[in-house]
Coordinates of C-alpha atoms in Angstrom, one line a residue:
Chain A
X537 CA 1.0 14.7 -2.3
X538 CA -2.0 15.3 -4.6
X539 CA -3.4 11.9 -3.9
X540 CA -2.9 12.4 -0.1
X541 CA -4.7 15.8 -0.2
X542 CA -7.6 14.3 -2.2
X543 CA -7.9 11.4 0.3
X544 CA -7.8 13.8 3.3
X545 CA -10.4 16.1 1.8
X546 CA -12.6 13.0 1.1
X547 CA -12.2 11.7 4.6
X548 CA -13.1 15.0 6.2
X549 CA -16.1 15.5 3.9
X550 CA -17.4 12.1 5.0
X551 CA -16.4 11.8 8.6
X552 CA -17.4 15.3 9.7
X553 CA -21.0 14.5 8.8
X554 CA -21.0 12.1 11.7
X555 CA -22.3 13.8 14.8
X556 CA -20.2 11.6 17.2
X557 CA -17.0 12.7 15.4
X558 CA -18.0 16.3 15.3
X559 CA -18.7 16.3 19.0
X560 CA -15.4 14.5 19.7
X561 CA -13.4 17.0 17.6
X562 CA -15.3 20.2 18.3
X563 CA -17.0 20.1 21.7
X564 CA -14.9 17.8 23.7
X565 CA -11.6 19.8 23.4
X566 CA -13.5 22.9 24.4
X567 CA -15.0 21.2 27.4
X568 CA -11.6 19.9 28.4
X569 CA -10.2 23.4 28.2
X570 CA -13.0 24.9 30.2
X571 CA -13.2 22.2 32.9
X572 CA -9.8 22.9 34.4
X573 CA -10.4 26.6 34.1
X574 CA -13.6 26.1 36.0
X575 CA -11.9 24.1 38.7
X576 CA -9.2 26.8 39.1
X577 CA -11.8 29.4 39.3
X578 CA -13.7 27.7 42.1
X579 CA -10.3 27.1 43.9
X580 CA -9.4 30.8 43.7
X581 CA -8.7 32.1 47.1
X582 CA -8.2 28.6 48.5
X583 CA -4.5 28.8 49.4
X584 CA -2.7 26.7 51.8
X585 CA -0.9 28.2 54.7
X586 CA 2.8 27.9 55.1
X587 CA 2.7 24.9 57.4
X588 CA 0.1 22.9 55.5
X589 CA 2.4 21.0 53.2
X590 CA 1.1 17.6 54.1
X591 CA -1.4 17.6 51.2
X592 CA 1.3 17.9 48.6
X593 CA 3.6 15.0 47.6
X594 CA 7.2 15.6 48.9
X595 CA 8.5 15.4 45.3
X596 CA 6.2 18.3 44.4
X597 CA 7.4 20.4 47.4
X598 CA 10.9 19.7 46.4
X599 CA 10.2 20.7 42.8
X600 CA 8.6 24.0 43.9
X601 CA 11.7 25.0 45.8
X602 CA 11.3 28.6 47.0
X603 CA 7.8 29.1 45.5
X604 CA 5.2 29.9 48.1
X605 CA 3.2 26.9 49.2
X606 CA -0.1 28.3 48.0
X607 CA 1.3 28.9 44.5
X608 CA 2.9 25.4 44.7
X609 CA -0.5 24.0 45.4
X610 CA -1.9 25.8 42.3
X611 CA 1.0 24.4 40.2
X612 CA 0.3 20.9 41.5
X613 CA -3.3 21.3 40.6
X614 CA -2.4 22.7 37.2
X615 CA 0.0 19.7 36.5
X616 CA -3.0 17.4 37.0
X617 CA -4.5 18.9 34.0
X618 CA -1.5 18.5 31.7
X619 CA -2.3 14.8 30.9
X620 CA -5.7 16.1 29.5
X621 CA -3.7 17.7 26.6
X622 CA -2.0 14.4 26.0
X623 CA -5.4 12.5 26.1
X624 CA -7.1 14.7 23.5
X625 CA -4.8 13.9 20.6
X626 CA -5.3 10.3 21.6
X627 CA -9.1 9.9 21.6
X628 CA -9.9 12.3 18.7
X629 CA -8.0 10.3 16.0
X630 CA -9.3 7.1 17.4
X631 CA -12.9 8.3 16.8
X632 CA -12.1 9.6 13.3
X633 CA -10.1 6.5 12.2
X634 CA -12.6 4.1 13.6
X635 CA -15.5 5.6 11.8
X636 CA -13.4 6.1 8.6
X637 CA -12.1 2.6 8.2
X638 CA -15.1 0.7 9.6
X639 CA -17.3 2.9 7.4
X640 CA -15.4 2.0 4.3
X641 CA -15.6 -1.6 5.2
X642 CA -19.3 -1.6 5.7
X643 CA -20.0 0.3 2.5
X644 CA -17.4 -1.8 0.6
X645 CA -15.8 1.4 -0.8
X646 CA -12.3 0.2 -0.2
X647 CA -12.0 -2.0 -3.3
X648 CA -12.7 0.8 -5.8
X649 CA -10.3 3.0 -3.9
X650 CA -7.6 0.3 -4.0
X651 CA -8.1 -0.1 -7.7
X652 CA -6.9 3.4 -8.3
X653 CA -3.2 4.2 -8.8
X654 CA -2.9 5.4 -5.2
X655 CA 0.1 3.9 -3.5
X656 CA 0.0 2.0 -0.2
X657 CA 2.1 4.8 1.4
X658 CA -0.3 7.5 0.1
X659 CA -3.3 5.5 1.3
X660 CA -1.9 5.1 4.8
X661 CA -0.7 8.6 5.0
X662 CA -4.0 10.0 3.8
X663 CA -6.0 8.0 6.3
X664 CA -3.6 8.7 9.1
X665 CA -3.3 12.5 8.5
X666 CA -7.0 12.9 8.1
X667 CA -7.3 11.7 11.7
X668 CA -4.1 13.3 13.1
X669 CA -4.5 16.8 11.8
X670 CA -7.9 17.6 13.4
X671 CA -6.7 15.9 16.6
X672 CA -3.6 18.0 16.8
X673 CA -5.3 21.2 15.8
X674 CA -8.2 20.7 18.3
X675 CA -5.6 20.0 21.1
X676 CA -3.6 23.1 20.3
X677 CA -6.8 25.1 20.0
X678 CA -7.9 23.8 23.4
X679 CA -4.5 24.6 24.9
X680 CA -4.6 28.2 23.5
X681 CA -8.1 28.7 25.1
X682 CA -6.7 27.2 28.3
X683 CA -3.7 29.6 28.3
X684 CA -5.9 32.6 27.5
X685 CA -8.3 31.6 30.3
X686 CA -5.7 31.1 33.0
X687 CA -5.1 34.7 34.0
X688 CA -8.9 35.3 33.8
X689 CA -9.6 32.6 36.5
X690 CA -7.0 34.1 38.8
X691 CA -4.0 31.8 38.2
X692 CA -0.9 33.0 40.1
X693 CA 2.2 34.1 38.2
X694 CA 4.2 30.9 39.0
X695 CA 1.2 28.9 37.8
X696 CA 1.1 30.9 34.6
X697 CA 4.8 30.5 34.1
X698 CA 4.4 26.7 34.6
X699 CA 1.7 26.5 31.9
X700 CA 4.0 28.5 29.6
X701 CA 7.1 26.4 30.5
X702 CA 8.9 24.1 28.0
X703 CA 7.4 21.1 29.9
X704 CA 3.9 22.1 28.9
X705 CA 4.9 23.0 25.3
X706 CA 6.8 19.7 25.0
X707 CA 3.6 17.9 26.1
X708 CA 1.3 19.7 23.7
X709 CA 3.5 20.4 20.7
X710 CA 5.7 17.3 20.7
X711 CA 3.9 14.6 22.6
X712 CA 0.5 15.6 21.3
X713 CA 1.3 14.8 17.6
X714 CA 3.3 11.7 18.6
X715 CA 0.4 10.4 20.6
X716 CA -1.9 11.1 17.7
X717 CA 0.1 9.1 15.3
X718 CA 0.3 6.2 17.8
X719 CA -3.5 6.4 18.4
X720 CA -4.4 6.5 14.7
X721 CA -2.2 3.6 13.6
X722 CA -3.5 1.6 16.5
X723 CA -7.1 2.5 15.7
X724 CA -6.5 1.6 12.0
X725 CA -5.1 -1.8 13.1
X726 CA -8.1 -2.5 15.3
X727 CA -10.6 -1.2 12.8
X728 CA -9.2 -3.7 10.2
X729 CA -10.4 -6.5 12.4
X730 CA -13.9 -5.3 13.6
X731 CA -17.0 -4.2 11.9
X732 CA -18.5 -1.7 14.4
X733 CA -16.8 1.7 14.9
X734 CA -17.9 1.7 18.6
X735 CA -16.1 -1.6 19.2
X736 CA -13.0 -0.2 17.4
X737 CA -13.1 2.9 19.6
X738 CA -13.5 0.9 22.8
X739 CA -10.6 -1.4 22.0
X740 CA -8.4 1.4 20.9
X741 CA -9.3 3.3 24.1
X742 CA -6.9 1.0 25.9
X743 CA -4.2 3.4 24.9
X744 CA -5.5 5.9 27.5
X745 CA -4.1 3.6 30.3
X746 CA -0.5 4.8 30.1
X747 CA -1.7 8.5 30.2
X748 CA -3.7 7.7 33.2
X749 CA -0.5 6.3 34.7
X750 CA 1.0 9.8 34.4
X751 CA -2.1 11.2 36.3
X752 CA -1.9 8.7 39.1
X753 CA 1.9 8.7 39.2
X754 CA 1.7 12.5 39.9
X755 CA -1.1 12.1 42.5
X756 CA 0.9 9.4 44.3
X757 CA 4.0 11.6 44.2
X758 CA 5.9 9.0 42.2
X759 CA 6.2 11.3 39.2
X760 CA 6.7 15.0 38.6
X761 CA 5.9 16.0 35.1
X762 CA 9.0 17.9 34.1
X763 CA 10.8 18.5 30.9
X764 CA 13.1 15.5 31.3
X765 CA 10.2 13.2 31.7
X766 CA 8.3 14.7 28.7
X767 CA 11.4 14.4 26.5
X768 CA 11.8 10.8 27.6
X769 CA 8.1 10.0 26.9
X770 CA 8.5 11.8 23.5
X771 CA 11.5 9.7 22.6
X772 CA 9.7 6.5 23.6
X773 CA 6.6 7.4 21.6
X774 CA 8.7 8.2 18.5
X775 CA 10.2 4.7 18.6
X776 CA 6.8 3.1 19.1
X777 CA 5.3 5.2 16.3
X778 CA 8.0 4.1 13.9
X779 CA 7.3 0.4 14.8
X780 CA 3.6 0.9 14.4
X781 CA 3.9 2.7 11.1
X782 CA 6.0 -0.2 9.8
X783 CA 3.3 -2.7 10.8
X784 CA 0.5 -0.4 9.7
X785 CA 2.1 -0.2 6.2
X786 CA 2.1 -4.0 6.0
X787 CA -1.5 -4.1 7.1
X788 CA -2.4 -1.6 4.4
X789 CA -1.2 -3.8 1.5
X790 CA -4.0 -4.2 -1.1
X791 CA -4.0 -8.0 -0.8
X792 CA -4.2 -7.9 3.0
X793 CA -7.1 -5.5 3.0
X794 CA -9.0 -7.4 0.4
X795 CA -8.4 -10.9 1.7
X796 CA -7.7 -10.7 5.4
X797 CA -9.6 -7.7 6.8
X798 CA -12.7 -9.1 8.5
Chain B
X1225 CA -5.3 -6.9 -24.6
X1226 CA -5.5 -9.4 -21.8
X1227 CA -3.1 -12.4 -21.8
X1228 CA -3.2 -15.0 -19.0
X1229 CA -0.9 -18.0 -18.8
X1230 CA -1.1 -20.7 -16.1
X1231 CA -2.5 -18.2 -13.6
X1232 CA -3.1 -19.7 -10.2
X1233 CA -4.0 -18.4 -6.8
X1234 CA -4.1 -20.1 -3.4
X1235 CA -5.2 -18.7 -0.1
X1236 CA -4.4 -19.9 3.4
X1237 CA -7.4 -21.9 4.6
X1238 CA -9.4 -21.2 7.8
X1239 CA -7.6 -24.1 9.5
X1240 CA -3.9 -23.6 10.0
X1241 CA -1.8 -25.4 7.4
X1242 CA -4.6 -25.8 4.9
X1243 CA -4.8 -24.0 1.6
X1244 CA -7.7 -23.1 -0.6
X1245 CA -7.2 -23.2 -4.4
X1246 CA -9.1 -20.3 -5.7
X1247 CA -7.8 -20.3 -9.3
X1248 CA -6.0 -23.1 -11.0
X1249 CA -3.9 -22.9 -14.1
X1250 CA -6.0 -20.3 -16.0
X1251 CA -4.9 -19.5 -19.5
X1252 CA -6.8 -17.1 -21.6
X1253 CA -6.5 -14.4 -24.3
X1254 CA -9.0 -11.5 -24.7
X1255 CA -8.6 -9.4 -27.8
X1256 CA -8.8 -5.7 -28.0
X1257 CA -12.4 -4.5 -28.4
X1258 CA -13.8 -7.8 -27.3
X1259 CA -16.6 -8.3 -24.8
X1260 CA -15.6 -11.4 -22.8
X1261 CA -18.1 -13.1 -20.5
X1262 CA -16.6 -14.8 -17.5
X1263 CA -19.2 -17.2 -16.1
X1264 CA -19.2 -19.4 -13.1
X1265 CA -21.0 -20.3 -9.9
X1266 CA -20.5 -18.4 -6.6
X1267 CA -17.2 -19.2 -5.1
X1268 CA -15.7 -20.2 -8.5
X1269 CA -12.8 -17.8 -8.2
X1270 CA -14.1 -15.1 -10.7
X1271 CA -13.6 -12.2 -8.3
X1272 CA -10.2 -13.5 -7.4
X1273 CA -9.3 -13.7 -11.1
X1274 CA -10.5 -10.1 -11.7
X1275 CA -8.6 -8.9 -8.7
X1276 CA -5.4 -10.5 -10.0
X1277 CA -5.9 -8.9 -13.4
X1278 CA -6.5 -5.5 -11.9
X1279 CA -3.3 -5.8 -9.9
X1280 CA -5.1 -5.9 -6.6
X1281 CA -3.8 -9.2 -5.4
X1282 CA -0.8 -11.1 -6.6
X1283 CA -0.9 -14.5 -8.4
X1284 CA 0.6 -17.5 -6.7
X1285 CA 1.8 -18.8 -10.0
X1286 CA 1.6 -18.0 -13.7
X1287 CA 1.6 -14.7 -15.5
X1288 CA -0.8 -12.2 -16.8
X1289 CA -0.6 -9.0 -18.8
X1290 CA -3.2 -6.3 -19.3
X1291 CA -2.9 -3.7 -22.0
X1292 CA 0.8 -4.8 -22.3
X1293 CA 1.5 -4.3 -18.6
X1294 CA 2.7 -7.3 -16.6
X1295 CA 0.8 -8.2 -13.4
X1296 CA 3.2 -8.0 -10.5
X1297 CA 5.7 -5.8 -12.4
X1298 CA 3.7 -2.9 -13.8
X1299 CA 0.9 -2.8 -11.2
X1300 CA 0.6 0.9 -11.1
X1301 CA 0.4 1.1 -14.9
X1302 CA -2.3 -1.5 -14.9
X1303 CA -4.3 0.4 -12.3
X1304 CA -4.1 3.5 -14.4
X1305 CA -5.3 1.8 -17.6
X1306 CA -8.1 -0.4 -16.3
X1307 CA -11.5 0.5 -14.9
X1308 CA -13.3 -1.8 -12.5
X1309 CA -16.9 -2.0 -11.5
X1310 CA -16.9 -4.0 -8.3
X1311 CA -19.7 -6.4 -7.2
X1312 CA -21.1 -3.8 -4.8
X1313 CA -21.0 -0.1 -6.0
X1314 CA -18.9 0.9 -2.9
X1315 CA -19.9 4.5 -3.0
X1316 CA -19.3 7.2 -0.4
X1317 CA -22.9 7.5 0.7
X1318 CA -22.5 10.8 2.5
X1319 CA -20.9 12.5 -0.4
X1320 CA -22.8 13.9 -3.5
X1321 CA -22.7 12.0 -6.8
X1322 CA -20.4 14.8 -8.1
X1323 CA -18.1 14.6 -5.1
X1324 CA -17.9 10.8 -5.4
X1325 CA -16.7 11.1 -9.0
X1326 CA -14.4 14.0 -8.3
X1327 CA -12.4 12.0 -5.7
X1328 CA -11.8 9.3 -8.2
X1329 CA -11.0 11.6 -11.1
X1330 CA -8.3 13.2 -8.9
X1331 CA -7.0 9.8 -7.8
X1332 CA -6.8 8.7 -11.4
X1333 CA -5.0 11.9 -12.3
X1334 CA -7.6 12.8 -14.9
X1335 CA -6.3 16.0 -16.6
X1336 CA -9.6 17.9 -16.3
X1337 CA -11.6 16.2 -13.4
X1338 CA -14.5 18.6 -13.6
X1339 CA -15.1 18.0 -17.3
X1340 CA -14.8 14.2 -16.9
X1341 CA -17.2 14.2 -14.0
X1342 CA -19.7 16.3 -16.0
X1343 CA -19.4 14.2 -19.1
X1344 CA -20.1 10.9 -17.3
X1345 CA -22.8 12.2 -15.0
X1346 CA -24.5 13.4 -18.2
X1347 CA -23.9 10.2 -20.2
X1348 CA -25.5 8.2 -17.4
X1349 CA -28.4 10.5 -16.8
X1350 CA -27.3 11.6 -13.3
X1351 CA -26.3 15.3 -14.0
X1352 CA -29.6 16.6 -12.5
X1353 CA -29.0 14.7 -9.3
X1354 CA -25.3 15.6 -9.1
X1355 CA -25.7 17.5 -5.7
X1356 CA -27.6 14.7 -4.1
X1357 CA -25.9 12.3 -1.6
X1358 CA -25.1 8.9 -3.2
X1359 CA -26.8 7.3 -0.2
X1360 CA -30.1 8.7 -1.3
X1361 CA -29.9 7.1 -4.7
X1362 CA -31.9 4.0 -5.9
X1363 CA -30.0 0.8 -6.6
X1364 CA -30.0 1.5 -10.4
X1365 CA -28.7 5.0 -9.9
X1366 CA -26.0 3.8 -7.6
X1367 CA -24.9 1.2 -10.2
X1368 CA -24.8 3.9 -12.9
X1369 CA -22.7 6.1 -10.7
X1370 CA -20.3 3.3 -10.0
X1371 CA -20.1 2.7 -13.8
X1372 CA -19.4 6.3 -14.3
X1373 CA -16.6 6.1 -11.7
X1374 CA -15.0 3.2 -13.6
X1375 CA -14.9 5.1 -16.8
X1376 CA -13.7 8.5 -15.6
X1377 CA -10.1 7.9 -16.7
X1378 CA -11.1 6.5 -20.1
X1379 CA -9.7 3.0 -19.5
X1380 CA -9.1 0.8 -22.5
X1381 CA -9.9 -2.3 -20.4
X1382 CA -13.0 -2.5 -18.3
X1383 CA -13.8 -5.2 -15.7
X1384 CA -17.5 -5.3 -14.9
X1385 CA -18.7 -7.5 -12.1
X1386 CA -22.4 -8.1 -12.3
X1387 CA -23.2 -4.7 -13.9
X1388 CA -27.0 -5.3 -14.0
X1389 CA -27.4 -7.2 -10.8
X1390 CA -30.5 -6.0 -8.9
X1391 CA -31.5 -3.5 -11.5
X1392 CA -35.0 -3.2 -12.8
X1393 CA -35.5 -4.2 -16.5
X1394 CA -35.3 -0.6 -17.7
X1395 CA -32.1 0.3 -15.9
X1396 CA -30.6 -3.1 -16.8
X1397 CA -31.4 -2.4 -20.5
X1398 CA -29.8 1.0 -20.2
X1399 CA -26.6 -0.5 -18.8
X1400 CA -26.5 -3.1 -21.5
X1401 CA -26.9 -0.5 -24.2
X1402 CA -24.1 1.4 -22.5
X1403 CA -21.9 -1.6 -22.6
X1404 CA -22.6 -2.1 -26.3
X1405 CA -21.7 1.6 -26.8
X1406 CA -18.4 1.0 -25.0
X1407 CA -17.6 -1.9 -27.2
X1408 CA -18.4 0.3 -30.2
X1409 CA -15.6 2.6 -28.9
X1410 CA -13.2 -0.3 -29.1
X1411 CA -12.8 -0.9 -25.4
X1412 CA -12.2 -4.3 -24.1
X1413 CA -14.7 -5.5 -21.6
X1414 CA -14.3 -8.4 -19.2
X1415 CA -17.8 -9.1 -17.9
X1416 CA -18.6 -11.3 -14.9
X1417 CA -22.2 -12.1 -14.7
X1418 CA -24.7 -14.7 -13.5
X1419 CA -27.2 -13.4 -16.0
X1420 CA -26.7 -15.9 -18.8
X1421 CA -29.1 -14.3 -21.2
X1422 CA -27.2 -11.0 -20.8
X1423 CA -23.9 -12.8 -21.5
X1424 CA -25.4 -14.4 -24.5
X1425 CA -26.5 -11.1 -25.9
X1426 CA -23.5 -9.0 -25.1
X1427 CA -20.4 -11.2 -25.2
X1428 CA -18.3 -12.1 -28.2
X1429 CA -16.9 -15.1 -26.3
X1430 CA -17.6 -16.6 -23.0
X1431 CA -15.5 -18.6 -20.6
X1432 CA -17.1 -21.0 -18.1
X1433 CA -15.1 -21.1 -15.0
X1434 CA -15.1 -23.0 -11.8
X1435 CA -11.7 -22.7 -10.2
X1436 CA -10.4 -23.7 -13.6
X1437 CA -11.5 -22.8 -17.0
X1438 CA -13.8 -25.5 -18.3
X1439 CA -14.7 -24.0 -21.7
X1440 CA -14.0 -20.9 -23.7
X1441 CA -15.5 -20.0 -27.1
X1442 CA -18.3 -18.0 -28.8
X1443 CA -21.8 -18.9 -27.5
X1444 CA -22.6 -20.3 -31.0
X1445 CA -19.5 -22.5 -31.1
X1446 CA -20.2 -23.8 -27.6
X1447 CA -23.7 -24.7 -28.7
X1448 CA -22.4 -26.5 -31.7
X1449 CA -19.8 -28.4 -29.6
X1450 CA -22.3 -29.6 -27.1
X1451 CA -25.5 -30.1 -29.1
X1452 CA -24.5 -29.8 -32.7
X1453 CA -27.0 -28.0 -35.0
X1454 CA -30.6 -29.0 -34.5
X1455 CA -33.6 -28.2 -36.5
X1456 CA -37.2 -28.6 -35.3
X1457 CA -40.0 -29.5 -37.7
X1458 CA -43.5 -28.7 -36.3
X1459 CA -45.9 -31.2 -37.8
X1460 CA -49.7 -31.3 -37.7
X1461 CA -49.4 -35.0 -36.9
X1462 CA -46.4 -37.1 -36.3
X1463 CA -46.2 -40.7 -37.5
X1464 CA -43.4 -42.6 -35.6
X1465 CA -42.4 -44.2 -38.9
X1466 CA -41.4 -40.8 -40.3
X1467 CA -38.7 -40.4 -37.6
X1468 CA -36.9 -43.5 -38.8
X1469 CA -37.3 -42.4 -42.4
X1470 CA -35.7 -39.1 -41.7
X1471 CA -33.0 -40.7 -39.5
X1472 CA -32.1 -42.9 -42.5
X1473 CA -31.1 -39.9 -44.6
X1474 CA -27.3 -39.8 -45.0
X1475 CA -26.8 -36.2 -43.8
X1476 CA -28.9 -36.6 -40.6
X1477 CA -27.0 -37.4 -37.5
X1478 CA -29.9 -38.0 -35.2
X1479 CA -33.7 -37.7 -35.4
X1480 CA -36.2 -37.8 -32.5
X1481 CA -39.8 -37.0 -31.8
X1482 CA -41.0 -34.7 -29.1
X1483 CA -44.8 -34.3 -29.0
X1484 CA -45.7 -33.3 -32.5
X1485 CA -42.2 -32.1 -33.3
X1486 CA -39.5 -33.8 -35.1
X1487 CA -36.1 -32.7 -33.9
X1488 CA -33.2 -33.4 -36.3
X1489 CA -29.5 -33.0 -35.6
X1490 CA -27.4 -32.3 -38.7
X1491 CA -24.2 -30.7 -39.9
X1492 CA -25.6 -28.1 -42.3
X1493 CA -29.3 -27.1 -42.0
X1494 CA -28.9 -24.6 -44.9
X1495 CA -28.1 -27.4 -47.3
X1496 CA -30.1 -30.3 -45.8
X1497 CA -33.4 -28.8 -44.7
X1498 CA -34.9 -28.9 -48.2
X1499 CA -34.0 -32.6 -48.5
X1500 CA -35.7 -33.4 -45.2
X1501 CA -38.7 -31.2 -46.1
X1502 CA -39.2 -33.0 -49.4
X1503 CA -38.9 -36.3 -47.7
X1504 CA -41.5 -35.4 -45.0
X1505 CA -43.9 -34.1 -47.6
X1506 CA -43.4 -37.2 -49.7
X1507 CA -44.4 -39.2 -46.6
X1508 CA -47.6 -37.2 -46.2
X1509 CA -46.6 -34.9 -43.4
X1510 CA -48.2 -31.5 -43.0
X1511 CA -45.2 -29.2 -42.0
X1512 CA -46.4 -26.2 -40.1
X1513 CA -43.1 -24.5 -39.1
X1514 CA -39.4 -25.1 -39.4
X1515 CA -36.8 -23.5 -37.2
X1516 CA -33.4 -24.0 -35.7
X1517 CA -33.5 -25.3 -32.1
X1518 CA -31.3 -22.9 -30.1
X1519 CA -30.2 -24.1 -26.7
X1520 CA -29.9 -21.4 -24.2
X1521 CA -26.6 -20.4 -22.7
X1522 CA -28.1 -21.7 -19.4
X1523 CA -28.2 -25.2 -20.9
X1524 CA -24.6 -25.0 -21.9
X1525 CA -23.5 -23.5 -18.6
X1526 CA -25.3 -26.0 -16.5
X1527 CA -24.1 -28.9 -18.6
X1528 CA -20.4 -27.8 -18.0
X1529 CA -20.9 -27.0 -14.4
X1530 CA -22.9 -30.1 -13.5
X1531 CA -20.5 -32.3 -15.5
X1532 CA -17.6 -30.9 -13.5
X1533 CA -19.5 -31.5 -10.2
X1534 CA -20.1 -35.1 -11.2
X1535 CA -16.5 -35.6 -12.3
X1536 CA -15.3 -34.3 -9.0
X1537 CA -17.7 -36.5 -6.9

């Protein structure tokens, strides 16, 4: 554990001197919390009449049940923001891991590190946690700001209850960390093959596509983000994470790093 | 301290199905407290050898032990007991000198990291700059910081890859003096360098290596093996007949004239120089100076490396 703590502290001391990383971890989550609140604020008072249901997907109307159509619209709008809290833990660790690994490659500081008694598992865990922890904390912080802001921007009670529902907590507390692990291992794998952190970020950014699928699935009425779907996604992510950690550990063998990383 | 037997390493080549032989059948022993120079051209496999001995990469064949720990079996123990200075310092540029060392002191489980960091920053003259980012350091200071990092855990065996590369003469001298001090402490030093003069001055023995070990011995013994012992007699004037006269002496192996100098190869200059001198004076020669002709390590190195290249072609 001591080696992992040392490595995490070193990573943070280095990577948080990079302005792009600081912006990604600090300002972006704040913006992504304030953006939906701003939209909800501007939409305040814009409620649909009882007969104007054609703007909502039938699946959403069905999910709303007895909730008033105006509140249902607000919940629908709110649900569009949920994927934001699944995107944050995805792009933050990508930025950290890309700059961390590619930085070590360009300064050739990996070999002295590999010459220490640190184990492969400690090395991988230290690198991964240094990226995952800020991502998860920033996401949770952003979510807390969002929850605090909801009543202030005039969210209705059903909308508030939706944001406090198990579905939302599953998305942020469960899926968030799982997405982070997936993103960081994927970014580490990509970073091992490229020599520019921006290229590593861009390639790793492909992971955002499935999350966008959730957004468009909702808009098209194909999906409703409910607890069952969140738990299914979480289970799938857990399996993918285990597989990626297995391959990541193989990639982090000393000989592979020294002889095959480009 | 370092024992190597039949060590080989192959890598997969750039083209599928091809292999690159980086190290072939290396056998070597380095004694405790010895400074061993490992010389060879670029791409000879020196770094691969060092990486195998530091348990960073696995040998394809053969065995090696460092400080009694077997490579491939006791890798963690090897990493704990060896220090390595890599070809490039590989520092964390955004961190201070102190923070750089602190990270490694903790990773090496040094009992009192702060004390170790202070000691080595002081020893290498970096204490005053301890709060400065390593990225702001000159090349010499970066190299010194990297040396300090390699020593934090008090390793008994040190692998130094080009320790004075790119340093100005003053910094290079300081590093060389530091290496001499380390030898004085009884540490074993495995020195990889292209600076043959440095190797000559620092190393007890040298190994000339190009994928395989071509020669290993003390610099003096290698000179003797290749060139024998040669004495040069500086004369005011050289009569060609004197060359034959000296060559005819029973203890002289070879005599030749170069400008106004008579160069004589013989087994024991200490015993035979007076005989030759008497002969030259009897012949009427005015002897100005007498000295042993010392071939540089560069001559020895190039002779081995070029001979190998010719043999291969």
